[in-house]
GROMACS .gro file of C-alpha atoms in nm:
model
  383
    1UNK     CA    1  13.721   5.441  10.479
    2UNK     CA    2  13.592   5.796  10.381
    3UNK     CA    3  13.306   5.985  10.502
    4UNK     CA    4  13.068   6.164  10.230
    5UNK     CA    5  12.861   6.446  10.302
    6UNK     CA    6  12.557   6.525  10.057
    7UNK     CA    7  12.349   6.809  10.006
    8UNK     CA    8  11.994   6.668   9.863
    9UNK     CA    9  11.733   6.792   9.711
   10UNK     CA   10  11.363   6.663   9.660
   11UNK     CA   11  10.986   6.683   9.624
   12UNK     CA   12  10.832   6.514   9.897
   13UNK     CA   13  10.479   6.520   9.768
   14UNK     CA   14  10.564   6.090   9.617
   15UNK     CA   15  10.759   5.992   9.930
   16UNK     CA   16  10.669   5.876  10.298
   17UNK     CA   17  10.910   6.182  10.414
   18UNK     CA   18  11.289   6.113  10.459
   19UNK     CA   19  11.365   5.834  10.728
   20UNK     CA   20  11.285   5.443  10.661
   21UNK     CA   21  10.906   5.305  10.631
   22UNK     CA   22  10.793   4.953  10.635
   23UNK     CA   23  10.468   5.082  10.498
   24UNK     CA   24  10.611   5.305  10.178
   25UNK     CA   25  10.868   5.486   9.952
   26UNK     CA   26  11.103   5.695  10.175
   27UNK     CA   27  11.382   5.922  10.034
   28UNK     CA   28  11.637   5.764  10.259
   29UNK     CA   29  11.505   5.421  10.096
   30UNK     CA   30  11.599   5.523   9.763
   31UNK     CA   31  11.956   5.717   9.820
   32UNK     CA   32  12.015   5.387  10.015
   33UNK     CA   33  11.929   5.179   9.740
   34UNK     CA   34  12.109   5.390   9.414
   35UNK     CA   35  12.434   5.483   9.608
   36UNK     CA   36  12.479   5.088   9.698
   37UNK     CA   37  12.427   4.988   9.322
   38UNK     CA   38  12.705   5.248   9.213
   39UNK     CA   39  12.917   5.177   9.497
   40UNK     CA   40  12.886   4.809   9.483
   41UNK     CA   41  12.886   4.810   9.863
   42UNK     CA   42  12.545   4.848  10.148
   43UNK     CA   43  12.543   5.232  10.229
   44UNK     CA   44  12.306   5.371  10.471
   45UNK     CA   45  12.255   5.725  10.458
   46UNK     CA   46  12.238   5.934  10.774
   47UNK     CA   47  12.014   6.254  10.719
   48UNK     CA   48  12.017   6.576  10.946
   49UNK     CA   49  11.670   6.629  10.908
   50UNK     CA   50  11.396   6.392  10.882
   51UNK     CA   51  11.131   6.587  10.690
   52UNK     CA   52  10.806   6.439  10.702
   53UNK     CA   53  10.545   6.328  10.430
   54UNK     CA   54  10.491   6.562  10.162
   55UNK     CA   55  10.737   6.786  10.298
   56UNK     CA   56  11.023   6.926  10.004
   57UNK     CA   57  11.369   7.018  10.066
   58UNK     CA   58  11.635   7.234   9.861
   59UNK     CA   59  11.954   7.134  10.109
   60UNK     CA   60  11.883   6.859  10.305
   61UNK     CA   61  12.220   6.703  10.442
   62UNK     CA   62  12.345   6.329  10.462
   63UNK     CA   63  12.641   6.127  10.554
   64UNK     CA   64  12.761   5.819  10.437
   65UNK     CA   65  13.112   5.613  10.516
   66UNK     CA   66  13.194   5.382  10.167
   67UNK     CA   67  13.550   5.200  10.126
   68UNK     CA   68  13.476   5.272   9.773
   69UNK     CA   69  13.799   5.476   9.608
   70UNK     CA   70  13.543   5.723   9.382
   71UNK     CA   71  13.609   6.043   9.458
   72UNK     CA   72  13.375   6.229   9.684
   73UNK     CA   73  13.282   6.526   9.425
   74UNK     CA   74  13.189   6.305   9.135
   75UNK     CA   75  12.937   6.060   9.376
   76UNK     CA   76  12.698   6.336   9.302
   77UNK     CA   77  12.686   6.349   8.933
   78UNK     CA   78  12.725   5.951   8.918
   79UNK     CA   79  12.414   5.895   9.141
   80UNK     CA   80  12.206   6.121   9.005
   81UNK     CA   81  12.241   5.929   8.698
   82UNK     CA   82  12.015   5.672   8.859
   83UNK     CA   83  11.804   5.887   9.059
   84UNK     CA   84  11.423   5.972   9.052
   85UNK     CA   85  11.361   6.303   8.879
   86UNK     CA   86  11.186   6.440   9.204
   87UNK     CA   87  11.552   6.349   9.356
   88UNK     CA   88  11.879   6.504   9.296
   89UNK     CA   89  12.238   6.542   9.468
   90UNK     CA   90  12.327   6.890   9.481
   91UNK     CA   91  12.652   6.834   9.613
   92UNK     CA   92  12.913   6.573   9.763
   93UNK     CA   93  13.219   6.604   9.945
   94UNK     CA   94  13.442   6.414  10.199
   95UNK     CA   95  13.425   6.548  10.523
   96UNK     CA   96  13.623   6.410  10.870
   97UNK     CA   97  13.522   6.122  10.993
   98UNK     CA   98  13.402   6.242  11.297
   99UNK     CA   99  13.172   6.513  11.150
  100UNK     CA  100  12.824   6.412  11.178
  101UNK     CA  101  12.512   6.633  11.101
  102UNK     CA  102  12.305   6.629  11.372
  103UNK     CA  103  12.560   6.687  11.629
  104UNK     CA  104  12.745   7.007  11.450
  105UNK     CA  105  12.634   7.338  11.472
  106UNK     CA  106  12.389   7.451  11.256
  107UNK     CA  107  12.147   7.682  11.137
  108UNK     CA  108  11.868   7.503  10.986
  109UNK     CA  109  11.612   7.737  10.745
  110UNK     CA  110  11.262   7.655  10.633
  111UNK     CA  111  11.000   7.820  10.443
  112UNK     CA  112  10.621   7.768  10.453
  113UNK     CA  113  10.444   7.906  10.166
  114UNK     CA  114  10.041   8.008  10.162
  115UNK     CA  115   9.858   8.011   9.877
  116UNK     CA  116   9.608   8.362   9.985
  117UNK     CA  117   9.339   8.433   9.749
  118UNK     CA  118   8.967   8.319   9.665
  119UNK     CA  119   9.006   8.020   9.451
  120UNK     CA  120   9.291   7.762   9.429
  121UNK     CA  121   9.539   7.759   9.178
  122UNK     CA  122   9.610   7.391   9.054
  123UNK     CA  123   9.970   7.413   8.999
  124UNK     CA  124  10.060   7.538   9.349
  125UNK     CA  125   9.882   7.258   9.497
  126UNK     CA  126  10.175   7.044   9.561
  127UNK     CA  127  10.409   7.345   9.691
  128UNK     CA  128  10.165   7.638   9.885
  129UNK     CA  129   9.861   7.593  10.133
  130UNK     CA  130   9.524   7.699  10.026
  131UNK     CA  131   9.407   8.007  10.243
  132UNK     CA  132   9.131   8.149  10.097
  133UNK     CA  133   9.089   8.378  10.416
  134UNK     CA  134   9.226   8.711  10.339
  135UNK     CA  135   9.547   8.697  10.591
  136UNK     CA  136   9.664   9.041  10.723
  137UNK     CA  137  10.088   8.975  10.705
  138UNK     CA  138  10.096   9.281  10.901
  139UNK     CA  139   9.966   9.100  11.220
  140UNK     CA  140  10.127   8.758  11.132
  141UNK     CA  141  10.429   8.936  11.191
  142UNK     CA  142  10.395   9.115  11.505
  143UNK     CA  143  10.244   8.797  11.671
  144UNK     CA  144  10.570   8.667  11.512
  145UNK     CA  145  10.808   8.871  11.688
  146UNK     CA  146  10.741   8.691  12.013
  147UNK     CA  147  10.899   8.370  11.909
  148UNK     CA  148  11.199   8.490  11.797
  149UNK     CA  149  11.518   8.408  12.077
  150UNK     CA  150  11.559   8.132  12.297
  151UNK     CA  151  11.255   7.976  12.432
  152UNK     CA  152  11.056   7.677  12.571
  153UNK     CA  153  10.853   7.564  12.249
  154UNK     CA  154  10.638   7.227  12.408
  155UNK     CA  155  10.344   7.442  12.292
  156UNK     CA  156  10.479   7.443  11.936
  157UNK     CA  157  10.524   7.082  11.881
  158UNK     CA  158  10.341   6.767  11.826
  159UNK     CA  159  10.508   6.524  12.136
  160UNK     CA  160  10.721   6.234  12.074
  161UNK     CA  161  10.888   6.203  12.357
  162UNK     CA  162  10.799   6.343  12.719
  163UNK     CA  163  11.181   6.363  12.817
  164UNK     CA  164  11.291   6.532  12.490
  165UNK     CA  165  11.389   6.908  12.577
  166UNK     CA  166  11.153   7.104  12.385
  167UNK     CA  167  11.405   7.474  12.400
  168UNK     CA  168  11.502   7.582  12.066
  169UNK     CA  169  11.636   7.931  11.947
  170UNK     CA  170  11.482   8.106  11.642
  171UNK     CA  171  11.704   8.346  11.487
  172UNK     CA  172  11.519   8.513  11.219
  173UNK     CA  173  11.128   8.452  11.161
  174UNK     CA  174  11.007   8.719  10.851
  175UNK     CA  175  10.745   8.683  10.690
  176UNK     CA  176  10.635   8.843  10.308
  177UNK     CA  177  10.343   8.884  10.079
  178UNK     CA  178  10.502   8.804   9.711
  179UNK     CA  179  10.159   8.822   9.505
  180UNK     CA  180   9.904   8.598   9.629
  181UNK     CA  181  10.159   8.408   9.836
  182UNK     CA  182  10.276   8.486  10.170
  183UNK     CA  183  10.569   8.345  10.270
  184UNK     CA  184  10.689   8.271  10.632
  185UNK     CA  185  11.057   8.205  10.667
  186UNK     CA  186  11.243   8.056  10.980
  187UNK     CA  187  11.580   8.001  11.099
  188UNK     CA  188  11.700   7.806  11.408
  189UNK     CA  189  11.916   7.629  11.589
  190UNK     CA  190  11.708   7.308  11.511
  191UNK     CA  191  11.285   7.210  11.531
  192UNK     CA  192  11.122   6.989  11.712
  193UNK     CA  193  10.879   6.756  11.551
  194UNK     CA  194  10.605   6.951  11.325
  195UNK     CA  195  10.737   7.284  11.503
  196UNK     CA  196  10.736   7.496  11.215
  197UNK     CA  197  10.394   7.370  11.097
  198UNK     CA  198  10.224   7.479  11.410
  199UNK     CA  199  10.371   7.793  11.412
  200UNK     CA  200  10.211   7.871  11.050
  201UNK     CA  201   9.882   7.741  11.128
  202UNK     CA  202   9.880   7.962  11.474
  203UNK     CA  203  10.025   8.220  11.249
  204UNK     CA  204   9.740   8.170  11.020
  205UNK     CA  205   9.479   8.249  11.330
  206UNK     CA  206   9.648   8.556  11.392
  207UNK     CA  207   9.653   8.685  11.034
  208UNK     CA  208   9.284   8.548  10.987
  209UNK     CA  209   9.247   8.765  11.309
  210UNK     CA  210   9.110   8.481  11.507
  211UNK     CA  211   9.349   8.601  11.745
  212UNK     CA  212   9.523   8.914  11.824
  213UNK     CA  213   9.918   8.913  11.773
  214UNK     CA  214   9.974   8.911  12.204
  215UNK     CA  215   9.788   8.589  12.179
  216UNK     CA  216  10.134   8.440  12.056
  217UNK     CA  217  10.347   8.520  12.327
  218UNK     CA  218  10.068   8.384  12.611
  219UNK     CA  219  10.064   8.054  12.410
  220UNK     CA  220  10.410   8.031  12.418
  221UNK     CA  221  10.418   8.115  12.803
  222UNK     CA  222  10.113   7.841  12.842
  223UNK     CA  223  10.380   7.548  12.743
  224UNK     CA  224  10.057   7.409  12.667
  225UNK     CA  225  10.008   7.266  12.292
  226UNK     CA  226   9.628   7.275  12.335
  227UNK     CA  227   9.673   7.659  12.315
  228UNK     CA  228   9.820   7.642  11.986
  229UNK     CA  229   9.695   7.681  11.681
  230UNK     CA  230   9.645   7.348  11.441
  231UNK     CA  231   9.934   7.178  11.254
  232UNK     CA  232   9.913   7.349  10.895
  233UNK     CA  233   9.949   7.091  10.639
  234UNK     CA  234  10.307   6.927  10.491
  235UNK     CA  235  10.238   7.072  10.171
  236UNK     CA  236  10.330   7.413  10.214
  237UNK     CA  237  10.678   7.314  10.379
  238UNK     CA  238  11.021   7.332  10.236
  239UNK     CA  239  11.352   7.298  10.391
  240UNK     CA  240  11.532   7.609  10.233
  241UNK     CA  241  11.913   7.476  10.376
  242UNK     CA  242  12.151   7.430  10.640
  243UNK     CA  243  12.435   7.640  10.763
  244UNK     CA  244  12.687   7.474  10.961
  245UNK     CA  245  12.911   7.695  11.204
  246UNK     CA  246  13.267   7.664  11.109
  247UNK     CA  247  13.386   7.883  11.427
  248UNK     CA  248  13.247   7.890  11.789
  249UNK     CA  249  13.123   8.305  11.852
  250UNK     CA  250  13.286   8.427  12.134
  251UNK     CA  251  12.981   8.480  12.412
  252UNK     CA  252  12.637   8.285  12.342
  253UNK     CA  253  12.395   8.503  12.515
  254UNK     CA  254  12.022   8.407  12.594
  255UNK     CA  255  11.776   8.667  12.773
  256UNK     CA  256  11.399   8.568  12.806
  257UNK     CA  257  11.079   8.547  13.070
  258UNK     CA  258  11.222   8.256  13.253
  259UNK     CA  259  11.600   8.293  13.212
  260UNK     CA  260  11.917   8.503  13.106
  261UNK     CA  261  12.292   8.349  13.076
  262UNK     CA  262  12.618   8.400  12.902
  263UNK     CA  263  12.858   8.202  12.791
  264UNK     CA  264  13.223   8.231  12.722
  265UNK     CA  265  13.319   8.062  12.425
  266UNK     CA  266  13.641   8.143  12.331
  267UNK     CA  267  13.851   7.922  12.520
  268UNK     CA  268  13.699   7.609  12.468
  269UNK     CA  269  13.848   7.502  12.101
  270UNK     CA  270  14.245   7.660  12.264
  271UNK     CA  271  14.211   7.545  12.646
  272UNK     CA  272  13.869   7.285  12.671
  273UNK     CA  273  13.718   7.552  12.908
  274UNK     CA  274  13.397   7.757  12.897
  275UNK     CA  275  13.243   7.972  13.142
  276UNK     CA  276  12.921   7.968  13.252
  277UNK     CA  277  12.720   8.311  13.417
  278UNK     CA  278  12.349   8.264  13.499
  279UNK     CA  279  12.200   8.557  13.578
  280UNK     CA  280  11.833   8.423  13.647
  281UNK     CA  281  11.619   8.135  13.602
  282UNK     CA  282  11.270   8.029  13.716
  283UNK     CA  283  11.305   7.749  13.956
  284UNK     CA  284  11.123   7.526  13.681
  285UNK     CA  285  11.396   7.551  13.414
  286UNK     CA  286  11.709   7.517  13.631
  287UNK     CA  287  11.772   7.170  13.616
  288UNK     CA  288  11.723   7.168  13.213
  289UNK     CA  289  11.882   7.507  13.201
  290UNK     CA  290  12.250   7.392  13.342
  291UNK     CA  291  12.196   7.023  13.175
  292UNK     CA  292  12.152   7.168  12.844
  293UNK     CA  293  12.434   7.418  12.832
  294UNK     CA  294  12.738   7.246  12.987
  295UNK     CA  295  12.629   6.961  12.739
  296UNK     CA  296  12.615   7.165  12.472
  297UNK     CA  297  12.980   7.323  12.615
  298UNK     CA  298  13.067   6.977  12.624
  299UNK     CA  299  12.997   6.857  12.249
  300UNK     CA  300  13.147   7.211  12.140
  301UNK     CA  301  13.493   7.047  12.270
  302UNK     CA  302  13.460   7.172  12.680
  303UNK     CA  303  13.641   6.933  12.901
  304UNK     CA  304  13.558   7.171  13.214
  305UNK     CA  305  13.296   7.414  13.238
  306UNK     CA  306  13.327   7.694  13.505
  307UNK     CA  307  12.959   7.824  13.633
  308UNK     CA  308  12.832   8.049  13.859
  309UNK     CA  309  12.473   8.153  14.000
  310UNK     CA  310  12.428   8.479  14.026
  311UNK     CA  311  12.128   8.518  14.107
  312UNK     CA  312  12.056   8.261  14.459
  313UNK     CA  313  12.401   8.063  14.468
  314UNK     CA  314  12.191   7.738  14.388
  315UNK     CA  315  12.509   7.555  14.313
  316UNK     CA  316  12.679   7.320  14.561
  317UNK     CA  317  13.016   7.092  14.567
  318UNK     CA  318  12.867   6.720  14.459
  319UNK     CA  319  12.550   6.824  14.259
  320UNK     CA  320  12.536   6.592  13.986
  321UNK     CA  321  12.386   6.755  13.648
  322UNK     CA  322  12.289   6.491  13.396
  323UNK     CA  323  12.619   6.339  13.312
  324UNK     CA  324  12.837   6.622  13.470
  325UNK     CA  325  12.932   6.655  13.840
  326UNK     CA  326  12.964   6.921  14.022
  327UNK     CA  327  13.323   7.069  14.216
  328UNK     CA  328  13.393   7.380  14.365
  329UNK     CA  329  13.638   7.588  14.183
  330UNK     CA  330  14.005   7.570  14.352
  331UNK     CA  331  14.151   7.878  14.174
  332UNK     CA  332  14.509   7.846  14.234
  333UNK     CA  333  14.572   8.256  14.151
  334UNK     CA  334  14.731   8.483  14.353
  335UNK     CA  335  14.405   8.669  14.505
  336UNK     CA  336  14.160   8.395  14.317
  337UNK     CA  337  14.094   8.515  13.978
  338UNK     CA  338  13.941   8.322  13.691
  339UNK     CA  339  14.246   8.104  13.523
  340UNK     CA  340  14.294   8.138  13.116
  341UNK     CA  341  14.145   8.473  13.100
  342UNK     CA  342  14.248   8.796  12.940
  343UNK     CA  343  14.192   9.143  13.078
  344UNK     CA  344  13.926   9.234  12.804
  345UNK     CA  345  13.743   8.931  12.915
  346UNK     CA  346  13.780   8.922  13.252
  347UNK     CA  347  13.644   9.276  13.249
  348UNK     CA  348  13.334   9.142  13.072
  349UNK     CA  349  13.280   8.887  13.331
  350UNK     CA  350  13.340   9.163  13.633
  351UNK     CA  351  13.039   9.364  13.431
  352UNK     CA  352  12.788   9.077  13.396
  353UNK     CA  353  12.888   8.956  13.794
  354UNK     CA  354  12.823   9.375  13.912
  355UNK     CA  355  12.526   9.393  13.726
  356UNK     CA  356  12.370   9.076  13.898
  357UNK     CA  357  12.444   9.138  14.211
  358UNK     CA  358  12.289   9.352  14.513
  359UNK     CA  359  12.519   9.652  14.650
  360UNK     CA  360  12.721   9.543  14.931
  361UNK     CA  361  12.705   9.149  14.853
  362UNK     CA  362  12.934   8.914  14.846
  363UNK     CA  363  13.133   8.788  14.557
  364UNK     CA  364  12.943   8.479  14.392
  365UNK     CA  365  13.101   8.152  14.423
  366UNK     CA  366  13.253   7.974  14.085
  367UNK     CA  367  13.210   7.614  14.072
  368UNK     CA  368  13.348   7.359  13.799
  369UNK     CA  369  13.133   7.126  13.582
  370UNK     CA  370  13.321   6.806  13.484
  371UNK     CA  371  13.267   6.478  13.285
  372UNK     CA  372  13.113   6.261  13.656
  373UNK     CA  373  13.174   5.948  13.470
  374UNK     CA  374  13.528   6.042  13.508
  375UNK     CA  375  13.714   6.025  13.850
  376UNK     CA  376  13.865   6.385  13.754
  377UNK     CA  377  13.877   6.559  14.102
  378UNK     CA  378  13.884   6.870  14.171
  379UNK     CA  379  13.996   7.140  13.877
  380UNK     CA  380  14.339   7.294  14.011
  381UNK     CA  381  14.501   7.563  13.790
  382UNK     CA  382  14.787   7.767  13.855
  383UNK     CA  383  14.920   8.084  13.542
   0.00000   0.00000   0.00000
């Protein structure tokens, strides 16, 4: 048994979008259907992003697992013998069995493309929205600007799910005027459902001036989707690619209205440990906020995650946190200490603990996240 990773590429405007329809084409349908016929064995595709109808992609990802002995790098070129035209396998490769595209890392990009002048242009009908509102990119982009870090988006997406945790991080939003197009371009950690498309179309009010660019970062605040602006059509969208991180960064960092943490990275791929410093958070987000991260920690390859509050010591021994208990920290250190550490990053840690707390206070308290399905105990360490 080998897994296969593809890279696909396709014009959505035939298809139902990716995942499986009763009621239509789908491009999971058809990779399903031309990679069992070649590999004379059922394959069902797993796909990191299920684009919607209409919706194109340039480097959509997929898995499959086939017993079949072809080798990885010629599936492509076989497949694509049978393919649609409006479908092609960029790429194909084994990858560990284990690797799965929805739970790596990864930095997804998409583009939405706008069509901006006074009468439509036939052939960009299938790839660019038809604005014929003169759009000012200027103010697109500083309404822009307030979306980009780590944030609650529930006003930027269309609900499936009340329980889904609508946070996401935007890296890089630009946008550019290329002719009579504008193009908006955004990269993130990962979208929630029709995310991106409600971003253009509130970024469309802005640049229609509907709204001024501020307007933006109260909508986002409002957690409200009412206050957004309409879902812009599929049309215009096209998943550019996806970047998956081959290496953990050292500190994750995340600094907004309602919250600012860090996170020590390093130690988690050598020693299964991260370390967790929350500086603030609204009393609104807390529960999500320490769910999210020591899970995250946790899929990243943390067996422990060490945490402290430093801003009202809201932490106590037996809190349970999603799947993850609660202990207090047993540092078994001459004079306490955190365990694993070096002296550059303890030093860090000292910094971010001083610069939290109020002159003449105490030293926070460290407690230790663990699996609670596990009867682990407390975490004892001794260097």
């Amino acid at each position: 048994m080998k897994r296969v990773r593809l890279v696909v590429a396709y014009d959505g405007t035939n298809y139902c979008g990716w995942q499986l329809q009763k009621n239509g084409e789908t491009i999971e349908g058809v990779l399903n259907r031309e990679l069992t016929a070649l590999l004379k064995e059922p394959v069902a595709v797993i796909g990191a992003s299920r684009t919607d109808a209409g919706v194109h992609a340039l480097g959509n990802v997929a898995i499959f697992d086939t017993e079949n002995r072809m080798a990885a790098d010629k599936i492509c070129l076989a497949v694509n013998q049978s393919l649609p035209e409006d479908i092609r396998v960029q790429s194909s490769e084994e990858v560990p069995i284990g690797w799965h595209p929805r739970k790596a890392n990864c930095t997804k990009t998409y583009e939405y493309r706008i069509l901006n002048r006074r009468i439509a242009l036939p052939t960009q009908r299938l790839y660019a929205y038809f604005c014929y509102y003169p759009l000012d990119v200027e103010r697109m982009r500083q309404g822009a600007a307030f979306l980009v870090g780590e944030h609650d988006f529930k006003s930027f997406c269309t609900a499936k799910s009340h329980k889904e945790d609508t946070v996401r991080t935007i890296y890089r939003l630009n946008i550019e005027r290329d002719g009579e197009c504008i193009v908006i371009r955004i990269s993130g950690s990962g979208f929630l459902y029709n995310m991106v498309r409600i971003i253009a179309g509130t970024l469309i009010q802005v640049g229609r001036g509907v709204w001024p660019p501020e307007e933006v970062e109260e909508i986002l605040a409002a957690k409200d989707r009412r206050r957004a602006g309409q879902t812009a059509p599929a049309v215009g969208l096209t998943l550019v690619g996806m970047e998956y991180e081959t290496e953990l960064s050292q500190w994750q960092h995340s600094q907004n209205a309602d919250w600012e943490y860090h996170i020590l990275q390093s130690h988690i791929k050598t020693d299964e440990t991260a370390y967790f410093l929350i500086r603030r958070c609204c009393k609104e987000d807390w529960e999500r906020l320490i769910c999210r991260n020591i899970h995250h920690a946790f899929q990243n390859g943390a067996k422990r995650v060490f945490l402290v509050d430093l801003e009202k010591e809201r932490l106590q021994e037996g809190m349970q946190y999603g799947y993850y208990r609660i202990d207090r920290a047993n540092w078994q250190e001459p004079g306490g200490g955190l365990p694993l550490l070096g002296d550059e990053e303890r030093k860090q840690i000292q910094q971010i603990c001083t610069g939290a707390k109020e002159p003449g206070a105490a030293e926070p308290e460290w407690y230790c996240a663990v699996d609670g399905g596990r009867d682990k105990g407390k975490m004892n360490f001794s260097l």
